């Protein structure tokens, strides 16, 4: 009963099969393989961006940090939510790859930036001329860290603020597919049509073994990206295993189907959770992540039954008054079964 | 007929099977998986180093650059052969990860450093006190870039020079297994018993999909390595796919068998090559790489027959006088078949 | 009538005389001069720290950034006030010199950190293990950016928090002398006796041409500091001109006399200001800086009379309703005369 | 009898007077002073470059490293002589400021690069595509580290090679004035007319206290330079003391007169040296530096008489056979008197 993360589950059979198939025979290394050629073609079609540059890396941190290093000069600051993955979960990777750029942390309910808060943060940056760090890219996270999803209108409004200051916009799309599935929109609508300049298009959390595509709608940055990727140790020699994953992922809508499965499972879990005595959602779950408060006793029962997920707060001990609410995060991936959901609901219910 | 690189071929069936098996079910991410536990245990046993730290990454460049970043301060210089992979094939990754350390390039026949040349290079470094960059680690490559193999005595003599200056020693073991197979020695003999402090133990070129272990015999550096790995974007969330590869690789001597196969194939290829009219070895092939000069006409026939390998020199055109010698590199991996060897020999012979 | 900054005024005659005297004859470069020998001796005596390391640089930004680069690993964060000079006035110098460390910005009234806020900020850092940046040094500013002065008790309480987490403490003492004069304490009391590990001891703002001493009470860090200083381009060849300034500055209590003059001038200015119609202090001026609100008309009169100082806020135009309060900063240096003070008070009064 | 370096001597009286004069009264900080305005104007006139950007820093290392950081991307390599100051005397400052660029060291007699050697070094760089560091700027040193001076034709030929590869050219002009005096050419002829894009125009070694101007003939790089300078801690608050030095330095040809004095002193020293028994010039002294071999006994006599200068080689002990030649470096600055020269010549002669 693992609800700890969408990186705890298995890869989808189609992905595994593609890797196995790619193992047959020889291929030129470092991305000069036929799988990459096809993956690039399919991603460009999917994003309706025939000129976009496409690069694969093995981790989301690499995707984000490399993207930002191309977008931000060392003396600039990246505007992002205070809980953004790039701010709290990457051990300073953006600072490292960018050569010491800052991150300007902006508060916002439900994991979201507002145009007002973004605008204010940008406004107050760089006013001391050469003494201040300068304004750099805006980085948005979709699905947000709170499990919510920016609407297309919200994305557009934020991009508009950025463009008003002549700043580029990055999208951390580690859960891009889950957001797309939730919004029922196209990848193009959620990116360049909404003002996004570069996107980390995640595969790992959604059924791949480990692959993320960085897609830039400004192809002039491609060669710099390649050099930074190589220099960062993120260019794989047996690149075909990454290419094959990505090709399979964007073939026949697999990326979207997997996300739809994850979101549907999460919706079922949320529905059940709403009926648990004492349960309260911290944010409205809109994709495949739930943040909720549950009584300590419910958690204790679930953990005793073998559940795995994260608790948050000053006191996450399972010993103590049973009705104390404790915050938890629950994540569903594509493989989350009805049985697993039923089992955890039963355990919580007691 | 691909002899371009040992990263062009397939992964071994045992490795593929391990990855497939690891896909079953859930595992905690970021290295907290049971496969990693077992891989670590087996690597420690293999290296007779029960305290060694073990970290996995996806590329050889990451392994080398992270290892060196732990060993070298930004104001130090790394002593290495002028043709070392870290110097010519990693787009400055060691400089990037170390925060701007230098590389001191040392010439040497057959891809090897000599104790005299190493000693002289170290001697002349740091003599201007604070004005000079300071002496840093020595990095050796085994198998060398020339396809030769340092004897244990040679490794020991070089380490002794380094130790005489109180400097640590790194081993780039992208082809560690091929060297071990060639020398018939144990991993311990080729590392800490010979004075090596940290080793990049390669899997990718020898039958894995993409995994390298960085093994440090000084466990006090483990936490810094972990932070640098995360910060470098090289900590995989679905880490089990790396762990499973590495576990299978060091189970039942697979790593050694694969290397023995590659070396044996290379020996057969070299034997045949020696009988080709006009062929001349540039270095004595001691593992799985051959550098040789062949007449242009022989290359032309091989390429026409579908061979793939790299040519070097000012004029690598296949048009021109047929007897002009052109330098080539030929690499055999574990999967290199007798048929493939026979075919290229036949093509060269004409 | 320049009240813009204490870096706008002249150097003290004693400092100028020392530089002129040092110009006589030859001296070995790079700090091996007799003036440095004497400056070091006198600084050690002044700080009652016979083992302290002493290094001179030409700017406060260099002093702070170099000090922090020795104290903070690239994967750590520096805890400081959100308005600290290192955060808002150094264009990311600490990030650059440290190789990409973060700054954790902490709010606090009157430019001061509280032990509670500091403790909370440290507590919440590094909880995600390798995924988070790690806890690094605490940096305090004395005189604060708000013109207030930490009491010895406040400094000790903050250091105690840092020590409780095993973190070192840096003091940005660009206006160290003004604080010492305000508190009537000794340099030792305001540094190592209060738990400070390294201090940027400013000379530039207090009557020198351009010299800051970085004093470390942990002499084990001296060689690393020297290498970082050289590598940062901050080791002066004709170092004697820096040494001579610093020597004169700490001879016969000049550093303290100059600060006392500046503080006294500021007190007189504050006293007069308190009687200006509509004036309101934003913070209690405790050293040589005043933050106050004054009616727009008063500012207009002062600027018309030739005053120079900075205004802050969304609307700093001098056109508009005369009674609108506008925030200003006023800084007095050692050379600030009674005439200058009388003149600006007269202008404000109208 | 100090011949150790041109940074060991005093500042010229005109420079000292300018600093003293600048001390009078108030000036806005950070370069917004009237002295800087005039210095910029005069430098632009001197270089016949009305659009050039001009920035001052306090050290030659800062000038070079900042200039190169603007010209070289982190994944590029700087082509320079193997004995260049940037390579051997700056503790890796170019690597630090550039974010980890490499230096490609090129051998050459008499401290000079040849077009052939430069061309060959560039040719062999970047051939492995993304795996190699890329071609970056060429950095020349004038006066060279060997005390020789590139002719205008030599500079032009080297620039032409660089331009042929579309690479910019930097000139380390720590002894720019001495070279100009030696060649009898104009600053424009020795820079942009010869293909130089950015120059470190030294003042420190030629009679200033500590000031270097970085002049870029591509004004589009000015803002990036300013940000890097601030971020590097090299923007002085009391900037007027730097500006005043530079203004005086380029007023009424002072920079050239001082260099002519130094060169003339050096010529007299060289002439006398040529008559010392056993003396041999290592390079033809063409400006204000002499490299020569002298018998050990001559050195012993000079040091006994109070001479100060550097000896080089494996054995620089003054004990031993008196006729053994030992290499020395002798540098004359503007203040070098006939008496000092006569004294050392007498000591050598015995």
mmCIF file of C-alpha atoms in Angstrom, chain D residues 158-341:
data_model
loop_
_atom_site.group_PDB
_atom_site.id
_atom_site.type_symbol
_atom_site.label_atom_id
_atom_site.label_comp_id
_atom_site.label_asym_id
_atom_site.label_seq_id
_atom_site.Cartn_x
_atom_site.Cartn_y
_atom_site.Cartn_z
ATOM 1 C CA UNK D 158 47.882 36.698 -34.044
ATOM 2 C CA UNK D 159 44.611 38.637 -34.081
ATOM 3 C CA UNK D 160 44.127 37.612 -37.659
ATOM 4 C CA UNK D 161 44.395 33.961 -36.680
ATOM 5 C CA UNK D 162 41.832 34.512 -33.929
ATOM 6 C CA UNK D 163 39.476 36.380 -36.249
ATOM 7 C CA UNK D 164 39.833 33.590 -38.782
ATOM 8 C CA UNK D 165 38.189 31.358 -36.198
ATOM 9 C CA UNK D 166 35.785 34.107 -35.173
ATOM 10 C CA UNK D 167 37.362 34.395 -31.734
ATOM 11 C CA UNK D 168 37.817 37.621 -29.759
ATOM 12 C CA UNK D 169 41.210 38.790 -28.500
ATOM 13 C CA UNK D 170 42.121 40.002 -25.022
ATOM 14 C CA UNK D 171 45.293 41.861 -24.190
ATOM 15 C CA UNK D 172 46.798 41.606 -20.720
ATOM 16 C CA UNK D 173 48.430 45.011 -20.618
ATOM 17 C CA UNK D 174 49.743 45.034 -17.078
ATOM 18 C CA UNK D 175 52.816 46.663 -18.673
ATOM 19 C CA UNK D 176 50.940 48.235 -21.563
ATOM 20 C CA UNK D 177 52.730 51.556 -21.195
ATOM 21 C CA UNK D 178 56.169 49.943 -21.246
ATOM 22 C CA UNK D 179 55.281 48.176 -24.474
ATOM 23 C CA UNK D 180 53.878 51.315 -26.055
ATOM 24 C CA UNK D 181 57.013 53.191 -25.096
ATOM 25 C CA UNK D 182 59.165 50.434 -26.528
ATOM 26 C CA UNK D 183 57.301 50.309 -29.820
ATOM 27 C CA UNK D 184 56.775 54.035 -30.103
ATOM 28 C CA UNK D 185 53.235 53.393 -31.212
ATOM 29 C CA UNK D 186 49.870 54.728 -30.118
ATOM 30 C CA UNK D 187 47.489 52.875 -27.759
ATOM 31 C CA UNK D 188 45.030 52.529 -30.626
ATOM 32 C CA UNK D 189 47.645 50.935 -32.833
ATOM 33 C CA UNK D 190 48.507 48.432 -30.134
ATOM 34 C CA UNK D 191 44.863 47.541 -29.484
ATOM 35 C CA UNK D 192 41.830 47.832 -31.702
ATOM 36 C CA UNK D 193 43.806 48.739 -34.795
ATOM 37 C CA UNK D 194 45.670 45.473 -34.257
ATOM 38 C CA UNK D 195 42.499 43.476 -33.650
ATOM 39 C CA UNK D 196 42.371 43.586 -29.841
ATOM 40 C CA UNK D 197 38.792 43.587 -28.479
ATOM 41 C CA UNK D 198 39.400 44.163 -24.789
ATOM 42 C CA UNK D 199 42.475 45.328 -22.906
ATOM 43 C CA UNK D 200 43.588 45.340 -19.295
ATOM 44 C CA UNK D 201 45.349 48.696 -19.202
ATOM 45 C CA UNK D 202 47.663 48.589 -16.223
ATOM 46 C CA UNK D 203 48.454 51.468 -13.926
ATOM 47 C CA UNK D 204 49.680 49.749 -10.783
ATOM 48 C CA UNK D 205 53.084 48.617 -12.025
ATOM 49 C CA UNK D 206 53.767 51.959 -13.639
ATOM 50 C CA UNK D 207 53.496 54.490 -10.845
ATOM 51 C CA UNK D 208 49.964 54.176 -9.496
ATOM 52 C CA UNK D 209 48.942 52.906 -6.047
ATOM 53 C CA UNK D 210 46.565 50.312 -7.423
ATOM 54 C CA UNK D 211 44.348 50.831 -10.435
ATOM 55 C CA UNK D 212 43.767 49.066 -13.730
ATOM 56 C CA UNK D 213 41.352 50.044 -16.474
ATOM 57 C CA UNK D 214 39.500 47.424 -18.450
ATOM 58 C CA UNK D 215 38.686 48.958 -21.808
ATOM 59 C CA UNK D 216 36.320 47.210 -24.162
ATOM 60 C CA UNK D 217 35.929 48.283 -27.746
ATOM 61 C CA UNK D 218 32.581 46.486 -27.812
ATOM 62 C CA UNK D 219 30.390 48.705 -25.620
ATOM 63 C CA UNK D 220 27.577 46.107 -25.748
ATOM 64 C CA UNK D 221 29.415 44.190 -23.049
ATOM 65 C CA UNK D 222 29.553 47.076 -20.594
ATOM 66 C CA UNK D 223 26.544 46.234 -18.450
ATOM 67 C CA UNK D 224 27.536 42.600 -18.060
ATOM 68 C CA UNK D 225 30.989 43.764 -17.048
ATOM 69 C CA UNK D 226 29.539 46.087 -14.422
ATOM 70 C CA UNK D 227 27.425 43.324 -12.925
ATOM 71 C CA UNK D 228 30.339 40.917 -12.848
ATOM 72 C CA UNK D 229 32.563 43.565 -11.286
ATOM 73 C CA UNK D 230 30.058 44.297 -8.515
ATOM 74 C CA UNK D 231 29.367 40.614 -7.949
ATOM 75 C CA UNK D 232 33.105 40.004 -7.769
ATOM 76 C CA UNK D 233 33.464 42.608 -5.014
ATOM 77 C CA UNK D 234 35.497 44.846 -7.304
ATOM 78 C CA UNK D 235 33.280 47.917 -7.388
ATOM 79 C CA UNK D 236 34.798 50.397 -4.933
ATOM 80 C CA UNK D 237 32.485 52.551 -2.865
ATOM 81 C CA UNK D 238 35.032 55.348 -2.548
ATOM 82 C CA UNK D 239 35.706 54.905 -6.216
ATOM 83 C CA UNK D 240 37.065 58.432 -6.581
ATOM 84 C CA UNK D 241 40.450 57.336 -5.286
ATOM 85 C CA UNK D 242 40.751 54.946 -8.210
ATOM 86 C CA UNK D 243 39.349 57.461 -10.676
ATOM 87 C CA UNK D 244 41.717 60.169 -9.515
ATOM 88 C CA UNK D 245 44.721 57.899 -9.991
ATOM 89 C CA UNK D 246 43.632 56.949 -13.476
ATOM 90 C CA UNK D 247 42.825 60.506 -14.455
ATOM 91 C CA UNK D 248 46.241 61.718 -13.391
ATOM 92 C CA UNK D 249 47.881 58.734 -15.051
ATOM 93 C CA UNK D 250 46.506 59.586 -18.459
ATOM 94 C CA UNK D 251 46.920 63.342 -18.134
ATOM 95 C CA UNK D 252 49.764 65.063 -19.982
ATOM 96 C CA UNK D 253 51.241 61.747 -21.034
ATOM 97 C CA UNK D 254 52.280 60.772 -17.528
ATOM 98 C CA UNK D 255 51.629 57.063 -18.228
ATOM 99 C CA UNK D 256 54.061 57.200 -21.145
ATOM 100 C CA UNK D 257 56.725 59.297 -19.439
ATOM 101 C CA UNK D 258 56.826 56.938 -16.472
ATOM 102 C CA UNK D 259 57.172 53.938 -18.763
ATOM 103 C CA UNK D 260 59.889 55.641 -20.780
ATOM 104 C CA UNK D 261 61.803 56.269 -17.571
ATOM 105 C CA UNK D 262 61.461 52.615 -16.568
ATOM 106 C CA UNK D 263 62.493 51.373 -19.987
ATOM 107 C CA UNK D 264 65.443 53.736 -20.148
ATOM 108 C CA UNK D 265 66.632 52.606 -16.718
ATOM 109 C CA UNK D 266 66.320 49.022 -17.837
ATOM 110 C CA UNK D 267 68.327 49.730 -20.976
ATOM 111 C CA UNK D 268 71.099 51.239 -18.894
ATOM 112 C CA UNK D 269 71.027 48.267 -16.563
ATOM 113 C CA UNK D 270 71.154 45.867 -19.504
ATOM 114 C CA UNK D 271 74.042 47.696 -21.039
ATOM 115 C CA UNK D 272 76.014 47.473 -17.833
ATOM 116 C CA UNK D 273 75.021 43.878 -17.309
ATOM 117 C CA UNK D 274 76.315 42.917 -20.729
ATOM 118 C CA UNK D 275 79.780 43.791 -19.523
ATOM 119 C CA UNK D 276 79.638 41.653 -16.400
ATOM 120 C CA UNK D 277 81.886 38.626 -16.660
ATOM 121 C CA UNK D 278 79.796 35.528 -17.386
ATOM 122 C CA UNK D 279 76.514 37.354 -17.928
ATOM 123 C CA UNK D 280 74.148 36.053 -20.619
ATOM 124 C CA UNK D 281 70.698 37.348 -21.499
ATOM 125 C CA UNK D 282 67.986 34.698 -21.539
ATOM 126 C CA UNK D 283 65.778 36.908 -23.702
ATOM 127 C CA UNK D 284 66.497 40.225 -25.344
ATOM 128 C CA UNK D 285 65.219 42.823 -22.857
ATOM 129 C CA UNK D 286 62.863 45.062 -24.820
ATOM 130 C CA UNK D 287 61.019 46.976 -22.119
ATOM 131 C CA UNK D 288 61.637 47.108 -18.360
ATOM 132 C CA UNK D 289 62.387 43.457 -17.543
ATOM 133 C CA UNK D 290 65.625 41.527 -17.886
ATOM 134 C CA UNK D 291 66.018 37.775 -17.687
ATOM 135 C CA UNK D 292 69.677 36.858 -17.517
ATOM 136 C CA UNK D 293 72.100 34.270 -16.245
ATOM 137 C CA UNK D 294 74.856 35.478 -13.958
ATOM 138 C CA UNK D 295 77.545 33.561 -12.105
ATOM 139 C CA UNK D 296 76.589 32.560 -8.625
ATOM 140 C CA UNK D 297 79.397 34.646 -7.175
ATOM 141 C CA UNK D 298 78.037 37.800 -8.822
ATOM 142 C CA UNK D 299 74.603 37.143 -7.305
ATOM 143 C CA UNK D 300 76.199 36.509 -3.928
ATOM 144 C CA UNK D 301 77.988 39.829 -4.039
ATOM 145 C CA UNK D 302 74.836 41.690 -5.075
ATOM 146 C CA UNK D 303 72.687 40.145 -2.348
ATOM 147 C CA UNK D 304 75.413 40.848 0.190
ATOM 148 C CA UNK D 305 75.286 44.460 -0.913
ATOM 149 C CA UNK D 306 71.533 44.572 -0.296
ATOM 150 C CA UNK D 307 70.112 43.818 -3.738
ATOM 151 C CA UNK D 308 66.630 42.277 -3.966
ATOM 152 C CA UNK D 309 65.506 40.299 -7.010
ATOM 153 C CA UNK D 310 64.294 36.804 -7.889
ATOM 154 C CA UNK D 311 66.433 33.801 -8.824
ATOM 155 C CA UNK D 312 65.086 30.818 -10.756
ATOM 156 C CA UNK D 313 66.050 27.226 -11.358
ATOM 157 C CA UNK D 314 66.632 24.004 -9.503
ATOM 158 C CA UNK D 315 69.501 25.405 -7.428
ATOM 159 C CA UNK D 316 69.283 29.022 -6.357
ATOM 160 C CA UNK D 317 71.490 28.670 -3.339
ATOM 161 C CA UNK D 318 74.246 31.239 -3.086
ATOM 162 C CA UNK D 319 76.592 28.639 -1.617
ATOM 163 C CA UNK D 320 78.550 26.592 -4.152
ATOM 164 C CA UNK D 321 80.830 26.996 -7.125
ATOM 165 C CA UNK D 322 80.991 30.675 -7.910
ATOM 166 C CA UNK D 323 80.959 30.314 -11.667
ATOM 167 C CA UNK D 324 77.717 28.350 -11.906
ATOM 168 C CA UNK D 325 75.231 30.445 -13.877
ATOM 169 C CA UNK D 326 71.923 31.182 -12.139
ATOM 170 C CA UNK D 327 68.929 32.721 -13.894
ATOM 171 C CA UNK D 328 67.576 35.986 -12.470
ATOM 172 C CA UNK D 329 64.814 38.459 -13.240
ATOM 173 C CA UNK D 330 65.415 42.187 -12.871
ATOM 174 C CA UNK D 331 62.632 44.727 -13.162
ATOM 175 C CA UNK D 332 62.990 48.504 -13.343
ATOM 176 C CA UNK D 333 60.150 50.833 -12.503
ATOM 177 C CA UNK D 334 59.784 54.517 -13.211
ATOM 178 C CA UNK D 335 61.664 55.427 -10.025
ATOM 179 C CA UNK D 336 64.796 53.438 -10.752
ATOM 180 C CA UNK D 337 67.753 55.749 -10.297
ATOM 181 C CA UNK D 338 71.162 55.793 -11.914
ATOM 182 C CA UNK D 339 72.670 55.375 -8.466
ATOM 183 C CA UNK D 340 70.756 52.155 -7.882
ATOM 184 C CA UNK D 341 71.874 50.840 -11.240
#
